[in-house]
Coordinates of N, CA and C in Angstrom, one line a residue:
X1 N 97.3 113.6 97.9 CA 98.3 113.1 98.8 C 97.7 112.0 99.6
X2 N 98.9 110.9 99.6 CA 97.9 109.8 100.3 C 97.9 109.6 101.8
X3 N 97.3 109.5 102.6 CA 97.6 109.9 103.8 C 97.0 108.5 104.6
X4 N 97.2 107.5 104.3 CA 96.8 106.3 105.2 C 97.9 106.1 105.9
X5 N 97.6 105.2 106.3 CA 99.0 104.7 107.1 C 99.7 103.3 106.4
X6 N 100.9 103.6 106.2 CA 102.0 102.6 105.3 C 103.2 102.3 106.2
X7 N 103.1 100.8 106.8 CA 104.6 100.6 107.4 C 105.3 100.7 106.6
X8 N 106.6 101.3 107.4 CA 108.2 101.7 106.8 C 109.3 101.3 107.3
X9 N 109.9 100.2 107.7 CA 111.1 100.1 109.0 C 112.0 101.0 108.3
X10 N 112.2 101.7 107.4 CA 113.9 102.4 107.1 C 114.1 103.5 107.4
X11 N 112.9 104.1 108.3 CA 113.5 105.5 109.2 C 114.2 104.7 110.4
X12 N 114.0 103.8 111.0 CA 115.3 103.0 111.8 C 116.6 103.2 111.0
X13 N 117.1 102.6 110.3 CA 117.9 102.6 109.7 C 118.6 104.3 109.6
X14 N 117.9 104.8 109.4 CA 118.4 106.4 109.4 C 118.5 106.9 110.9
X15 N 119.5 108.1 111.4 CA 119.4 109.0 112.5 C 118.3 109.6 112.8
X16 N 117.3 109.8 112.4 CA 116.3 110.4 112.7 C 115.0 109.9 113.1
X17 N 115.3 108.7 112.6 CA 114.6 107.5 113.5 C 115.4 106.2 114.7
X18 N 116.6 106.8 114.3 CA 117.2 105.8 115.5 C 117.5 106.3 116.4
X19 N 117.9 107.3 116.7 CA 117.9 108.6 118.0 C 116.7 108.6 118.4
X20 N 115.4 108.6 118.1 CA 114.0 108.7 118.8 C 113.8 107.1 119.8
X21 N 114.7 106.3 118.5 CA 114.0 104.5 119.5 C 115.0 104.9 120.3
X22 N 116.3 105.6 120.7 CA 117.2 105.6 121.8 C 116.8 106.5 123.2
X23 N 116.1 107.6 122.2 CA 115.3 108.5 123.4 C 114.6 107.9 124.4
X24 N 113.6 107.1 123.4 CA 112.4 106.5 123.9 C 113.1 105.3 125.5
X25 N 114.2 105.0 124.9 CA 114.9 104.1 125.9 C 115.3 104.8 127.0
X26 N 116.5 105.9 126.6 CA 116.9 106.2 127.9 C 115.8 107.1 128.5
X27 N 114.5 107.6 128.3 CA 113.5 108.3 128.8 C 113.1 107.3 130.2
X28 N 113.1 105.9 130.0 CA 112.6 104.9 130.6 C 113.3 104.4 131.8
X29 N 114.8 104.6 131.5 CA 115.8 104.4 132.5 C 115.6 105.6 133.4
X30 N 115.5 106.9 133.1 CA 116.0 107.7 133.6 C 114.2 108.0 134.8
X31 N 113.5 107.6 134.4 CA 112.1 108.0 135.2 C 112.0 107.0 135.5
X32 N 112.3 105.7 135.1 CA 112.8 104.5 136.1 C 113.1 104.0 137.3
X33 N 114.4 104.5 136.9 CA 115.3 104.4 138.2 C 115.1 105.4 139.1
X34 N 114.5 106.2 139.3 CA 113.8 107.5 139.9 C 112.5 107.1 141.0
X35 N 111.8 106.6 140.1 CA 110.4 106.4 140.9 C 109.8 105.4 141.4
X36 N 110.9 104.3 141.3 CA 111.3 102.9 141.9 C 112.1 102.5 142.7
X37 N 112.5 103.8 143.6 CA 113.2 103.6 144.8 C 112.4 103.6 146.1
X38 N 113.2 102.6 146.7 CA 112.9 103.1 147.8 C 113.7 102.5 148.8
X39 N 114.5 102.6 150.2 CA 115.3 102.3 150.8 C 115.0 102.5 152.1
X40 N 116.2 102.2 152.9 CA 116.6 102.6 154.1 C 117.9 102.6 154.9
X41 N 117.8 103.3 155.8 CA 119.4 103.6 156.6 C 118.6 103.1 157.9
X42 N 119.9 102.6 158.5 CA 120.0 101.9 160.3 C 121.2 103.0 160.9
X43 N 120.3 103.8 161.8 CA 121.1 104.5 162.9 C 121.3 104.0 164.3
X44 N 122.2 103.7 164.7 CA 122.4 103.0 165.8 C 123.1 104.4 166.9
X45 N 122.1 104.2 168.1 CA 122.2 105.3 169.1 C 123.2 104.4 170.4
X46 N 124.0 105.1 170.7 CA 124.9 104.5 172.0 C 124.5 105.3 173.0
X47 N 123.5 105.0 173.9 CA 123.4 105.9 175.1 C 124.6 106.1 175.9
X48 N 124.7 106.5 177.3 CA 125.5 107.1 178.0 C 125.9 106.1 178.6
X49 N 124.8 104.8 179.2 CA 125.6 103.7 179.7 C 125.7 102.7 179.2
X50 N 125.9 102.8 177.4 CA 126.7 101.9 177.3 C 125.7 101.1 176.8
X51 N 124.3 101.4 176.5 CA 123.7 100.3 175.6 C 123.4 101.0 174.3
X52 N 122.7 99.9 173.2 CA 122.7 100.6 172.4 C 121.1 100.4 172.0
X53 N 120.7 101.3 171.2 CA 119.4 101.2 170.3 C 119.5 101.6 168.7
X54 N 118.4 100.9 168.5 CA 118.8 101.1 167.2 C 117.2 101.6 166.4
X55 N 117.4 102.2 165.0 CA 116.2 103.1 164.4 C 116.6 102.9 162.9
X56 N 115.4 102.7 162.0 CA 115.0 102.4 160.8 C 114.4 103.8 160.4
X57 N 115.5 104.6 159.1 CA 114.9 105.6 158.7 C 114.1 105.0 157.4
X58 N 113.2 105.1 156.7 CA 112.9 104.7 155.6 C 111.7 105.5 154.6
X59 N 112.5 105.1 153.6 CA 111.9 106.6 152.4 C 111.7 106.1 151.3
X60 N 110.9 106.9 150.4 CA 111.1 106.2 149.2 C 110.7 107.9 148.3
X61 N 110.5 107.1 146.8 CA 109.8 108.8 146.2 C 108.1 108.4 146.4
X62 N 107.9 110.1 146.4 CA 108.8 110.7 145.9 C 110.0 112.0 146.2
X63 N 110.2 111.2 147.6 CA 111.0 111.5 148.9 C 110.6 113.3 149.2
X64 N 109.2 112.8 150.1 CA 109.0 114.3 150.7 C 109.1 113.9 152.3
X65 N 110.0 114.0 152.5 CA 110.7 112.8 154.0 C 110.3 113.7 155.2
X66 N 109.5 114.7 155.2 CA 108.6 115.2 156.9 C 107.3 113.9 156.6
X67 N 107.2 113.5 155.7 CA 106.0 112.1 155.9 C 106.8 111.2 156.2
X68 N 107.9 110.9 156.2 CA 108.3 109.6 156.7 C 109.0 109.5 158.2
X69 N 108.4 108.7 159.4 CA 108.8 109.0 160.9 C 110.2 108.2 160.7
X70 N 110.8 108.6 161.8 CA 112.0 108.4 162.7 C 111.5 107.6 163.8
X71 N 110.5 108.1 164.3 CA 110.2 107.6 165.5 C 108.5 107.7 165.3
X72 N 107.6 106.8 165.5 CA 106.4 106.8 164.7 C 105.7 107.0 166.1
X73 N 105.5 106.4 167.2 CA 105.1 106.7 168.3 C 106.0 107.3 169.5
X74 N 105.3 107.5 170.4 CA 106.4 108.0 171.4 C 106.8 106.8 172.2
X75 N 108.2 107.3 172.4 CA 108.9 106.2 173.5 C 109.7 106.5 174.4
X76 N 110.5 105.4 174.3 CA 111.5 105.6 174.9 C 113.0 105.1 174.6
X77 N 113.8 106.0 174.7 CA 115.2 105.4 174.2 C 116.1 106.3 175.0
X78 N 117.1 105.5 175.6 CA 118.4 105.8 176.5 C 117.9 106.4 177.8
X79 N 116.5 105.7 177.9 CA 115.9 105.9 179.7 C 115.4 107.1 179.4
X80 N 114.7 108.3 178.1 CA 114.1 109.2 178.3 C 113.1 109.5 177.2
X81 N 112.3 109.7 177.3 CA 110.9 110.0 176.8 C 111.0 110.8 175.2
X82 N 110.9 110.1 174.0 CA 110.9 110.9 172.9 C 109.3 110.8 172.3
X83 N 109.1 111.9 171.7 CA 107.8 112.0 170.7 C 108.7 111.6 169.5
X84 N 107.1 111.5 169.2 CA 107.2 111.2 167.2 C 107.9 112.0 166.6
X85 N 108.6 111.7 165.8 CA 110.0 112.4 165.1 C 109.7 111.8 163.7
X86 N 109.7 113.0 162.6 CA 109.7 113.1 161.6 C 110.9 113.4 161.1
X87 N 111.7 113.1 160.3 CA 112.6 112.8 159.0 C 112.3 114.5 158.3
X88 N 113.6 115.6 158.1 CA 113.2 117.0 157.1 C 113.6 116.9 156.6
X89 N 113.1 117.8 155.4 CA 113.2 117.7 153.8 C 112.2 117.5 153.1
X90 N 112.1 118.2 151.9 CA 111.2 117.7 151.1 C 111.8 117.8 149.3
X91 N 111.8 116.9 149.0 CA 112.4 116.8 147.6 C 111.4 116.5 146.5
X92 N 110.4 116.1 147.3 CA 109.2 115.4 145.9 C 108.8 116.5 144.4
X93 N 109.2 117.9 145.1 CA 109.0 118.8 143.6 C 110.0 118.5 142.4
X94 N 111.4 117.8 142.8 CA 112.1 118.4 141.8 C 112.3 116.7 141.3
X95 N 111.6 116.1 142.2 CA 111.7 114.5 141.7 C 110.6 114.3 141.0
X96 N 109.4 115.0 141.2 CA 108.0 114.8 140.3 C 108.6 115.2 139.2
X97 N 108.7 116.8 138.8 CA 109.1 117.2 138.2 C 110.0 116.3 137.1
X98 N 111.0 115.7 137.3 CA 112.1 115.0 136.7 C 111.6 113.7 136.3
X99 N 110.7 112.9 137.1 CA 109.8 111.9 136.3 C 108.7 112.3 135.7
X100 N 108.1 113.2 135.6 CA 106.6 114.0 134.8 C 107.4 114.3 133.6
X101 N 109.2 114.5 133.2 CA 109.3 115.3 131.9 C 109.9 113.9 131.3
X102 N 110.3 113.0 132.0 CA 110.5 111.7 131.5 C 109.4 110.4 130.9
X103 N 108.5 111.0 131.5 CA 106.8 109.8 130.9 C 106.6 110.9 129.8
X104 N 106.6 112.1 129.6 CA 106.4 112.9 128.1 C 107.3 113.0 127.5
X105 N 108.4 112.5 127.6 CA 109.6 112.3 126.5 C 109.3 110.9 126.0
X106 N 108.8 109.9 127.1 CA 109.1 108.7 127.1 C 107.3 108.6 125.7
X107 N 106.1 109.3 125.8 CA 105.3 109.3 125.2 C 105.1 109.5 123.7
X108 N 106.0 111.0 123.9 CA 106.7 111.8 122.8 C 106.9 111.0 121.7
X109 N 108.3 110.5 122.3 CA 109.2 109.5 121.7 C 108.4 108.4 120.8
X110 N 107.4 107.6 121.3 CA 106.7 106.4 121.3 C 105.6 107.0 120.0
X111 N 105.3 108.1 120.3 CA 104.7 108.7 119.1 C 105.0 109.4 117.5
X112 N 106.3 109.7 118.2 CA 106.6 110.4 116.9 C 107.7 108.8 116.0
X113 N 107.9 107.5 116.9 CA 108.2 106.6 116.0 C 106.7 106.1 115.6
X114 N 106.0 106.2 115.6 CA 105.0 105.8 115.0 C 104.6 106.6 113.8
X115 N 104.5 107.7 114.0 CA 104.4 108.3 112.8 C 106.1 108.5 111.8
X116 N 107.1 108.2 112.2 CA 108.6 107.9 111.6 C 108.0 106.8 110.6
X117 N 107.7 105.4 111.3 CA 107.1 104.3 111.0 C 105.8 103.9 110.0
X118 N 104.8 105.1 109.9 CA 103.8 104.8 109.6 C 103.4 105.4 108.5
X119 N 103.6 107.2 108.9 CA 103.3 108.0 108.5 C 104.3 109.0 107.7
X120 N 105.2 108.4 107.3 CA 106.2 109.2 106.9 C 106.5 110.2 105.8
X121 N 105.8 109.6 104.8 CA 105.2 110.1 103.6 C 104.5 111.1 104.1
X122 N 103.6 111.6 104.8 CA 102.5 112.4 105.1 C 104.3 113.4 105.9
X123 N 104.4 113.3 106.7 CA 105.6 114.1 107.6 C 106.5 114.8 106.6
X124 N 107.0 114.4 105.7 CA 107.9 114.9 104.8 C 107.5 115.7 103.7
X125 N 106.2 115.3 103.6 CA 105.3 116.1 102.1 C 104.5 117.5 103.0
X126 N 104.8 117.7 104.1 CA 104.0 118.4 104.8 C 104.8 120.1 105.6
X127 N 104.8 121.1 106.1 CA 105.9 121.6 106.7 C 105.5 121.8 108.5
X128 N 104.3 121.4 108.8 CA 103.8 121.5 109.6 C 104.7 120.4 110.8
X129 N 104.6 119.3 110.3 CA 105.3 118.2 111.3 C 106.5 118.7 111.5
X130 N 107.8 118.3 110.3 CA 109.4 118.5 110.6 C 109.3 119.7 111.6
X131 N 108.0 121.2 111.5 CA 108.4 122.3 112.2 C 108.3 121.7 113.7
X132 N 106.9 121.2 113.9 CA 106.4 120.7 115.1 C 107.8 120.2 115.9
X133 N 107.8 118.9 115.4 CA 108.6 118.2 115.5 C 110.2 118.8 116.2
X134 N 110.6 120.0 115.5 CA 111.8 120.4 115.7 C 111.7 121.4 116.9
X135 N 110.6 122.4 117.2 CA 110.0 123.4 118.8 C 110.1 122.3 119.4
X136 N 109.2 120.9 119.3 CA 109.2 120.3 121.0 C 110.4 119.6 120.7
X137 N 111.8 119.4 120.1 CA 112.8 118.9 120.3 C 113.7 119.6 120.9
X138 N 113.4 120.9 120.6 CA 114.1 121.9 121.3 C 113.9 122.3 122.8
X139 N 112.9 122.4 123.0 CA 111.9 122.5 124.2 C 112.3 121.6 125.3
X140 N 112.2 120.4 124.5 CA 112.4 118.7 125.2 C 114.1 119.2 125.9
X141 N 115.0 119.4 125.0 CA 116.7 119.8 125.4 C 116.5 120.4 126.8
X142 N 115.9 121.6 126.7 CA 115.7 122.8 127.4 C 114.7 121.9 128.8
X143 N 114.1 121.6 128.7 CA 113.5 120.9 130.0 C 114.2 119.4 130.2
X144 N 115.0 118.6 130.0 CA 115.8 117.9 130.6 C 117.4 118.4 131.3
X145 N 117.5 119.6 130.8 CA 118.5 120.4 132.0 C 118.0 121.1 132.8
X146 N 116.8 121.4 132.9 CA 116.6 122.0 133.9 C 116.1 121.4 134.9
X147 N 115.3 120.1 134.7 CA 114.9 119.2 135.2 C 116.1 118.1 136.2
X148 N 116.9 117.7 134.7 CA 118.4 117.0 135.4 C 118.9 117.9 136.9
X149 N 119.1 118.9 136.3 CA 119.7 120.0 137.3 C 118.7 120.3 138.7
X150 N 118.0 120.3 138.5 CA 116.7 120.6 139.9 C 116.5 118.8 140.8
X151 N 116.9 117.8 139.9 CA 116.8 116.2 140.7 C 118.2 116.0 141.2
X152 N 119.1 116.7 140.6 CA 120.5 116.2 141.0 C 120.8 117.0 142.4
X153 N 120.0 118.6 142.7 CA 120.0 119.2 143.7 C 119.1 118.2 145.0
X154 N 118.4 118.0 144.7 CA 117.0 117.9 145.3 C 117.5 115.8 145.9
X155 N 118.3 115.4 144.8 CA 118.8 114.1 145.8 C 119.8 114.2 146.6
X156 N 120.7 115.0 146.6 CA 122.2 116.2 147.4 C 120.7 116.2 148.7
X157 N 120.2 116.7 148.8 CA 119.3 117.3 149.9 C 118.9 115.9 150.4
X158 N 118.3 114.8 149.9 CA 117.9 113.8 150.4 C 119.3 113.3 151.4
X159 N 120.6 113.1 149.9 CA 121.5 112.8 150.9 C 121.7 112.9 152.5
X160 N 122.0 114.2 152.1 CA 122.0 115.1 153.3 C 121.3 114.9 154.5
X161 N 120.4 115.0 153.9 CA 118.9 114.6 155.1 C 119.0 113.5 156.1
X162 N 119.7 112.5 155.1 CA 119.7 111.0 155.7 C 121.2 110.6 156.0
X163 N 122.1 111.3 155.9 CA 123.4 110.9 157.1 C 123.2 111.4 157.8
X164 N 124.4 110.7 158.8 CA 124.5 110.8 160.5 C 124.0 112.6 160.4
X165 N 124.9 113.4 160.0 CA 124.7 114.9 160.9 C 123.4 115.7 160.6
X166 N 122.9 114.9 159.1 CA 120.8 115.4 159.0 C 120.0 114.5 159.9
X167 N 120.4 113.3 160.4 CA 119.5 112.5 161.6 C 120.0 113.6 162.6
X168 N 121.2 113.5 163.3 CA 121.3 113.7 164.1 C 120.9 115.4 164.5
X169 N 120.8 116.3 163.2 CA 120.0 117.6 163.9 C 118.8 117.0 163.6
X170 N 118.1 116.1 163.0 CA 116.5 115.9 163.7 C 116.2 115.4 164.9
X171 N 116.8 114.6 165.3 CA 116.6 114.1 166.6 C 116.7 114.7 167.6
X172 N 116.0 115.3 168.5 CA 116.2 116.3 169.8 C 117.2 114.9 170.8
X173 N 116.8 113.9 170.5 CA 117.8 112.9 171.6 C 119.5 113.1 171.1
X174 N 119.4 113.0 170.0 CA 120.8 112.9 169.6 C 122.0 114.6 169.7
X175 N 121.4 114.9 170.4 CA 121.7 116.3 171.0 C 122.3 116.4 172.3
X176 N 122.1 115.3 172.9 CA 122.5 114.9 174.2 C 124.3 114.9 174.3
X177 N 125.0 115.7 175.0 CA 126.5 115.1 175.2 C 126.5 114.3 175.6
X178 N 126.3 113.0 176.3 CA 126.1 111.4 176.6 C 125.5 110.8 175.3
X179 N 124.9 110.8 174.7 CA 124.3 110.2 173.0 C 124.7 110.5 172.5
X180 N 125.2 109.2 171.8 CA 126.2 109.2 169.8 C 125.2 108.3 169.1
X181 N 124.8 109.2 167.8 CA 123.9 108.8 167.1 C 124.9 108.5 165.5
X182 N 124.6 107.7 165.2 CA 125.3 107.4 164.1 C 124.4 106.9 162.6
X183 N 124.5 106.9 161.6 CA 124.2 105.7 160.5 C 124.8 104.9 160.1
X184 N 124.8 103.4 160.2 CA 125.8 102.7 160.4 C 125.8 101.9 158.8
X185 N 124.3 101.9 158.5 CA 123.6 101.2 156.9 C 123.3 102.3 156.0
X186 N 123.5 102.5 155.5 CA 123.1 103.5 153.9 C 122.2 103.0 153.0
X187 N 120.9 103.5 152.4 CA 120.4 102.8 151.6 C 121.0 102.8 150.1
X188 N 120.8 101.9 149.4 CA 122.1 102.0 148.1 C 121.0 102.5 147.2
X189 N 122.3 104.3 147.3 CA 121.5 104.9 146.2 C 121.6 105.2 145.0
X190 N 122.7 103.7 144.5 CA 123.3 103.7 143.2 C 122.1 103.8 142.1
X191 N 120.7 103.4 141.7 CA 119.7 104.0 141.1 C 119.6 105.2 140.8
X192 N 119.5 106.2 142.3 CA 119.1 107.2 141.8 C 120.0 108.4 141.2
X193 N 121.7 108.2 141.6 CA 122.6 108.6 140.5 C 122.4 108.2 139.3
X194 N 122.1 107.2 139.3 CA 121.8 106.6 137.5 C 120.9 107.4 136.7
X195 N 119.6 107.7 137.4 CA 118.5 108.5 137.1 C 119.3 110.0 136.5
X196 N 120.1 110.7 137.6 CA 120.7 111.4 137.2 C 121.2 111.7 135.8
X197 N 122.1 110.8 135.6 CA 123.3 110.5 134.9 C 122.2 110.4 133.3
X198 N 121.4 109.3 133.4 CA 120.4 109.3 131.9 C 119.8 110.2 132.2
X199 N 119.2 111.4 133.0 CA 118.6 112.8 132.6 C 119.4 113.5 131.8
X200 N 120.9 113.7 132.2 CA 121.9 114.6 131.5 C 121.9 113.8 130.0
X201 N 121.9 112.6 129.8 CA 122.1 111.8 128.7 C 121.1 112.2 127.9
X202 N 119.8 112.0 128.5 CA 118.9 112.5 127.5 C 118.5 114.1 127.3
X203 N 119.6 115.0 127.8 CA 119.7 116.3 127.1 C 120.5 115.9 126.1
X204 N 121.9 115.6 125.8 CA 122.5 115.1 125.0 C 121.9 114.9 123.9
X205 N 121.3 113.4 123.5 CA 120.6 112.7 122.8 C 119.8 113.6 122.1
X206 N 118.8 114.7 123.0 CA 117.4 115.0 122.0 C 118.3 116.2 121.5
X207 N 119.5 116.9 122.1 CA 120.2 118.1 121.3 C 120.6 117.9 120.3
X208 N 121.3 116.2 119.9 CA 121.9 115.4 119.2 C 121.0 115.8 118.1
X209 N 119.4 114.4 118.3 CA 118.4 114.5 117.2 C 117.8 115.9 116.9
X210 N 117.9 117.0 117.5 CA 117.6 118.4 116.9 C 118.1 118.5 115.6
X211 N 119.3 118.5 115.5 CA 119.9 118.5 113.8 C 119.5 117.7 113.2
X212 N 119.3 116.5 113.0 CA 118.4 115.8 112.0 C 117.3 116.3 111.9
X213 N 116.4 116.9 112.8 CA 115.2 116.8 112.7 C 114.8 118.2 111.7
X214 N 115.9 119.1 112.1 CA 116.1 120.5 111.3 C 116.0 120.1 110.1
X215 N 116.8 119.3 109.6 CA 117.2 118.8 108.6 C 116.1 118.8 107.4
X216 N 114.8 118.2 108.1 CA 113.7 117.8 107.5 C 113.0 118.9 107.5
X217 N 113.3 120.4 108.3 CA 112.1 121.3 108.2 C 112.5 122.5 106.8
X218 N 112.0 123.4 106.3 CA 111.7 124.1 105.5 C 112.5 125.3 105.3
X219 N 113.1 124.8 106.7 CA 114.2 126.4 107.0 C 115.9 125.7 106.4
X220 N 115.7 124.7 106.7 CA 116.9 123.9 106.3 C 117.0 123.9 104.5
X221 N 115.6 123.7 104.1 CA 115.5 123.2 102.6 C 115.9 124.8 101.7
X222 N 115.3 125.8 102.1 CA 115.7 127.2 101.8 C 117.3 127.2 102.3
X223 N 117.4 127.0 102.8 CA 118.9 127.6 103.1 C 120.1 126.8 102.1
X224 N 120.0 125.6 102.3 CA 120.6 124.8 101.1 C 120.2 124.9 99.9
X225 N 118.8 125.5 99.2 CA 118.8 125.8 98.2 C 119.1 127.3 97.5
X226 N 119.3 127.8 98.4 CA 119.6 129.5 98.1 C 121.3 129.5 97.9
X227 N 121.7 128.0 98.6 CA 123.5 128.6 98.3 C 123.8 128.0 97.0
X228 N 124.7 128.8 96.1 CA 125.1 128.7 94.9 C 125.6 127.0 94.5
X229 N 125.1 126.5 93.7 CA 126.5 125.2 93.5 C 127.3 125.2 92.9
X230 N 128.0 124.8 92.2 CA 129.6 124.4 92.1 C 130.0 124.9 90.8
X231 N 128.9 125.1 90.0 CA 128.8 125.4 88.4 C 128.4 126.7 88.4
X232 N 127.8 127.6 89.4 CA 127.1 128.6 89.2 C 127.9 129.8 89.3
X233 N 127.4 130.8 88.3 CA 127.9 132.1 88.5 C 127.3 133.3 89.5
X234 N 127.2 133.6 90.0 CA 126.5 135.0 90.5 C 125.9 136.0 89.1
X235 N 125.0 136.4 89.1 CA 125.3 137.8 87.7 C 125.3 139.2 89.3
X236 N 126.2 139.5 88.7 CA 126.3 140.8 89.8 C 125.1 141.9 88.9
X237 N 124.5 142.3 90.8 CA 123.7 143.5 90.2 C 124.3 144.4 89.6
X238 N 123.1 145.2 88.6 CA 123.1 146.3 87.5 C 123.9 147.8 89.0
X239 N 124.5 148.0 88.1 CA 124.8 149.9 89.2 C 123.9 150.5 88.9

């Protein structure tokens, strides 16, 4: 068997290699737009007489936001004495998490077109690969929903964190009945719904390429060859 390496572009052309170059894409979008954020919100405080101050919350990933201050030294605002004020919450588990399963999908992906590409002959003459191949595509399904599902919670919390009523229970000032604390700016977190949105996609997609990939393993080949064809008789067993 020959086992060098021989380019092939016509697994593109087929589902089983064109669902991987799609993987490989939205893998990129989705840990992307994730771990390339970073923003800010403007809360504007109205003291009691009438003046105003204003505060820069600012975060980024992999948003574990008690590291990011509110108020970075002590001061003063609305004529009274605040300490350093830290920003609660911590989301960076479910955000690592969600970009760590997207660089190994995104790796995955990049590898197994290479051997689609290269090695193909060796993959199809073999039972080892198609099996390989079809556990971590399974696996891959199974850890982009649970992953999707733990970042889509875990940005809900950031949200949270960072409007008016999560500033305003961090701030011991904004507790004052004379002080209205507000957020007047939102940082635009149209990205990291996106991130969302291509995690769920890329459950889709790799559940999609599961069946092709079956296709190619040994369980598939037994099973279509054990069923009768069109011409065939049964001989029924002897009593």
């Amino acid at each position: 068997m020959m086992t060098g390496f021989r380019l092939n572009l016509s697994p593109l052309k087929e589902p089983i290699g064109f669902v991987k170059l799609v993987e490989w894409l939205t893998a990129i979008f989705a840990f992307g737009c994730c771990c390339g954020f970073s923003g800010k919100n403007v809360i504007s405080i109205l003291c009691g007489d009438g003046s105003n101050e204003t505060l820069n919350a600012m975060y980024q990933y992999p948003f574990r936001l008690s590291q990011f201050p509110l108020i970075d030294k002590n001061t003063t605002l609305c004529n009274q004495s605040v300490t350093t004020t830290h920003m609660m919450g911590d989301s960076a588990s479910s955000a690592e998490f969600f970009v760590g399963v997207g660089i190994i999908c995104f790796l995955y992906s990049m590898a197994a077109l290479l051997v689609y590409l290269g090695y193909m002959h060796v993959y199809k003459d073999s039972d080892f690969g198609p099996i390989f191949d079809f556990v971590i595509t399974a696996i891959v399904v199974f850890l982009w929903l649970v992953c999707s599902s733990a970042w889509a919670k875990g940005l809900q919390n950031v949200k949270s964190a960072t409007d008016t009523e999560g500033i305003s229970g961090t701030l011991a000032l904004c507790k004052g009945s004379n002080i209205t604390c507000e957020v007047t700016e939102f940082a635009n977190m149209r990205t990291l719904n996106i991130s969302v949105v291509f995690g769920y996609l890329n459950m889709l997609v790799w559940a999609f390429n599961a069946w092709f990939v079956y296709k190619e393993t040994r369980w598939h080949s037994r099973k279509f060859s054990s069923q009768p064809g069109p011409g065939r008789h049964q001989v029924p067993a002897p009593i």
